[in-house]
Amino acid sequence: MAEVASSVFRQAVKEATGVSWEAWIARLEREIDPMWPHDQMKNHICETWRLTDEWGEWLAVLYGQRLGRTPVGVTKDAGVQIGVRRTLAASKERIWNFMLSSGGRKLWIGSVPEFRLEKGFGFASAEGVTGKLTVIEPLRKLRMTWKRPEWERPSRLQLYVLPASQGKTTVAIHQEMLDDVYIRELMRRHWEEALRRIQQETEGAP
């Protein structure tokens, strides 16, 4: 059976519950009827082992995936993916230039000593994020590989700056080939916060 849980999730579930993922699988195989709907599975986990709602949800989602269910965010072609977007009251030039500035780069790469807008340019931040630029369309799109140090493999990240109505601009972030749906949620929160910071820094007077 294909493994659905990353090393990041395995460590997190052990820290949160005191029980390894392998031990959870053995428990759930004994306790859970594979025909149960998701909510019944989650409620049983929370009530039986006195877990928080969040960890009951994660165990139900990851175990359900082992049973062959497809969680939100999983596709056949792009694997596990996440997309977030926000429309800002700023020009695409202002947003693009900020995102490529040292302050802006910290929000999606981290602190890097050098960054060149060249296809094939590899970057490594002080925070351990590494990657390589693969597509550059100035004032519109960046595409790259993107990997955190604790990940087992790189993801594919795309940043879009798109014109919207009334002089506004939509920033869209799409990330795919993530290791599992737990990392998907971590990255959803990360990119939502990044977009909030980009909005904070670019809206208003130049």
Coordinates of C-alpha atoms in Angstrom, one line a residue:
M1 CA 0.0 0.0 0.0
A2 CA 1.4 3.4 -0.9
E3 CA 2.5 5.5 2.0
V4 CA 0.4 8.7 2.5
A5 CA 2.1 10.2 5.5
S6 CA 5.3 12.3 5.3
S7 CA 8.1 12.3 7.9
V8 CA 6.9 15.7 8.9
F9 CA 3.4 14.4 9.7
R10 CA 4.9 11.3 11.5
Q11 CA 7.0 13.5 13.8
A12 CA 4.1 15.9 14.4
V13 CA 1.6 13.2 15.3
K14 CA 4.1 11.5 17.7
E15 CA 4.7 14.9 19.4
A16 CA 1.0 15.7 19.6
T17 CA -0.3 12.4 20.7
G18 CA 2.6 10.4 22.1
V19 CA 1.9 7.6 19.7
S20 CA 3.7 6.8 16.4
W21 CA 1.9 6.8 13.1
E22 CA 2.5 3.1 12.7
A23 CA 1.0 2.4 16.1
W24 CA -2.0 4.6 15.2
I25 CA -2.5 2.5 12.0
A26 CA -2.5 -0.7 14.1
R27 CA -5.1 0.9 16.5
L28 CA -7.3 2.1 13.8
E29 CA -7.2 -1.2 11.9
R30 CA -8.6 -2.8 15.0
E31 CA -11.2 -0.2 15.8
I32 CA -12.4 1.4 12.6
D33 CA -14.9 0.0 10.2
P34 CA -13.6 0.9 6.7
M35 CA -17.2 1.6 5.7
W36 CA -17.6 4.4 8.3
P37 CA -18.0 7.9 6.9
H38 CA -15.3 10.4 7.7
D39 CA -17.2 12.2 10.6
Q40 CA -18.0 8.9 12.3
M41 CA -14.3 7.9 12.1
K42 CA -13.1 11.3 13.4
N43 CA -15.6 11.3 16.3
H44 CA -14.6 7.7 17.3
I45 CA -11.0 8.7 17.4
C46 CA -11.6 11.9 19.5
E47 CA -13.9 10.2 22.0
T48 CA -11.9 6.9 22.3
W49 CA -8.5 8.5 22.8
R50 CA -9.5 11.9 24.1
L51 CA -7.8 13.8 21.2
T52 CA -8.4 17.4 20.1
D53 CA -10.7 18.0 17.2
E54 CA -7.7 18.9 15.1
W55 CA -5.8 15.7 15.6
G56 CA -8.9 13.6 15.4
E57 CA -9.4 15.2 12.0
W58 CA -5.8 14.6 10.8
L59 CA -5.9 10.9 11.8
A60 CA -9.2 10.4 10.1
V61 CA -8.0 12.1 6.9
L62 CA -4.7 10.3 6.7
Y63 CA -6.2 6.9 7.7
G64 CA -9.0 7.5 5.2
Q65 CA -6.5 8.1 2.5
R66 CA -4.8 4.7 3.4
L67 CA -8.2 3.2 2.8
G68 CA -8.4 4.7 -0.7
R69 CA -10.3 7.9 -0.1
T70 CA -9.1 11.0 -1.8
P71 CA -8.7 14.0 0.5
V72 CA -9.3 17.6 -0.6
G73 CA -6.2 18.9 -2.5
V74 CA -5.1 15.6 -4.0
T75 CA -5.1 15.3 -7.8
K76 CA -3.8 12.6 -10.1
D77 CA -1.5 14.8 -12.1
A78 CA -0.2 17.4 -9.6
G79 CA -0.3 15.2 -6.5
V80 CA -1.0 17.1 -3.3
Q81 CA -1.5 20.8 -4.1
I82 CA -2.6 24.1 -2.6
G83 CA -3.7 27.4 -4.2
V84 CA -4.2 30.7 -2.4
R85 CA -4.9 34.1 -3.9
R86 CA -5.7 37.7 -2.8
T87 CA -6.6 40.8 -4.7
L88 CA -4.7 43.9 -3.6
A89 CA -5.2 47.6 -4.1
A90 CA -1.8 48.1 -5.7
S91 CA -0.3 48.0 -9.2
K92 CA 1.3 44.8 -10.5
E93 CA 4.6 46.7 -10.9
R94 CA 4.6 47.7 -7.2
I95 CA 3.7 44.1 -6.0
W96 CA 6.2 42.4 -8.4
N97 CA 9.0 44.8 -7.3
F98 CA 8.2 44.2 -3.6
M99 CA 8.1 40.5 -4.0
L100 CA 11.6 40.5 -5.6
S101 CA 13.0 42.9 -3.0
S102 CA 15.0 41.5 0.0
G103 CA 12.0 42.2 2.3
G104 CA 9.6 40.6 -0.1
R105 CA 11.7 37.5 -0.8
K106 CA 11.8 36.8 2.9
L107 CA 8.0 36.0 2.7
W108 CA 8.4 33.2 0.1
I109 CA 12.1 32.1 0.2
G110 CA 13.7 33.5 3.3
S111 CA 16.9 35.5 3.7
V112 CA 19.1 34.9 0.6
P113 CA 22.4 36.7 0.0
E114 CA 21.8 36.8 -3.8
F115 CA 18.9 36.4 -6.1
R116 CA 19.1 36.6 -9.9
L117 CA 16.0 36.6 -12.1
E118 CA 17.5 34.0 -14.4
K119 CA 16.2 30.6 -15.5
G120 CA 18.2 27.9 -13.8
F121 CA 19.2 30.2 -10.9
G122 CA 19.4 28.1 -7.7
F123 CA 18.7 29.7 -4.3
A124 CA 19.3 28.7 -0.7
S125 CA 18.0 30.7 2.2
A126 CA 19.3 31.1 5.7
E127 CA 16.1 29.3 6.8
G128 CA 17.0 26.3 4.7
V129 CA 14.6 26.7 1.8
T130 CA 16.2 25.7 -1.5
G131 CA 15.0 25.7 -5.1
K132 CA 15.7 26.6 -8.7
L133 CA 13.9 29.1 -11.0
T134 CA 12.4 27.3 -14.1
V135 CA 10.1 29.8 -15.7
I136 CA 10.3 33.7 -15.6
E137 CA 7.7 35.9 -17.1
P138 CA 8.5 39.5 -15.8
L139 CA 5.6 41.2 -14.1
R140 CA 3.4 38.1 -14.4
K141 CA 4.8 34.7 -13.3
L142 CA 7.6 32.9 -11.5
R143 CA 7.9 29.1 -11.5
M144 CA 10.4 27.1 -9.5
T145 CA 11.2 24.1 -7.4
W146 CA 10.9 24.9 -3.7
K147 CA 11.8 22.7 -0.7
R148 CA 12.0 23.1 3.0
P149 CA 14.9 21.3 4.7
E150 CA 12.7 18.8 6.6
W151 CA 10.9 17.7 3.4
E152 CA 11.7 14.5 1.6
R153 CA 11.4 16.0 -1.9
P154 CA 10.9 19.4 -3.6
S155 CA 7.6 20.8 -4.5
R156 CA 6.7 22.9 -7.5
L157 CA 5.8 26.6 -6.7
Q158 CA 4.2 29.2 -9.0
L159 CA 3.7 32.8 -8.2
Y160 CA 1.4 34.9 -10.4
V161 CA 0.8 38.7 -10.5
L162 CA -2.4 39.2 -12.4
P163 CA -4.3 42.4 -13.3
A164 CA -7.7 42.7 -11.7
S165 CA -10.6 45.3 -12.1
Q166 CA -10.3 48.9 -11.0
G167 CA -6.5 49.0 -11.1
K168 CA -6.1 46.2 -8.5
T169 CA -3.9 43.2 -8.8
T170 CA -4.4 39.6 -7.8
V171 CA -1.5 37.7 -6.4
A172 CA -2.0 33.9 -6.8
I173 CA 0.3 31.2 -5.3
H174 CA 0.0 27.7 -6.4
Q175 CA 2.1 24.8 -5.0
E176 CA 2.0 21.2 -6.0
M177 CA 3.8 17.9 -5.5
L178 CA 3.7 18.3 -1.8
D179 CA 4.5 15.3 0.4
D180 CA 1.0 14.9 2.1
V181 CA -2.2 16.7 3.0
Y182 CA -0.8 17.7 6.4
I183 CA 2.0 19.7 4.7
R184 CA -0.7 21.1 2.4
E185 CA -2.4 22.6 5.4
L186 CA 0.8 24.0 6.8
M187 CA 1.6 25.6 3.5
R188 CA -1.9 27.0 3.2
R189 CA -1.5 28.8 6.5
H190 CA 2.0 29.9 5.4
W191 CA 0.9 31.4 2.1
E192 CA -2.2 33.1 3.6
E193 CA 0.1 34.9 6.0
A194 CA 2.5 35.8 3.2
L195 CA -0.3 37.3 1.2
R196 CA -1.5 39.2 4.2
R197 CA 2.1 40.6 4.7
I198 CA 2.4 41.4 0.9
Q199 CA -0.9 43.3 1.1
Q200 CA 0.2 45.2 4.2
E201 CA 3.5 46.2 2.5
T202 CA 2.1 47.2 -0.9
E203 CA -1.3 48.9 -0.4
G204 CA -1.4 52.6 0.3
A205 CA 1.0 55.4 -0.7
P206 CA 4.2 54.4 -2.6

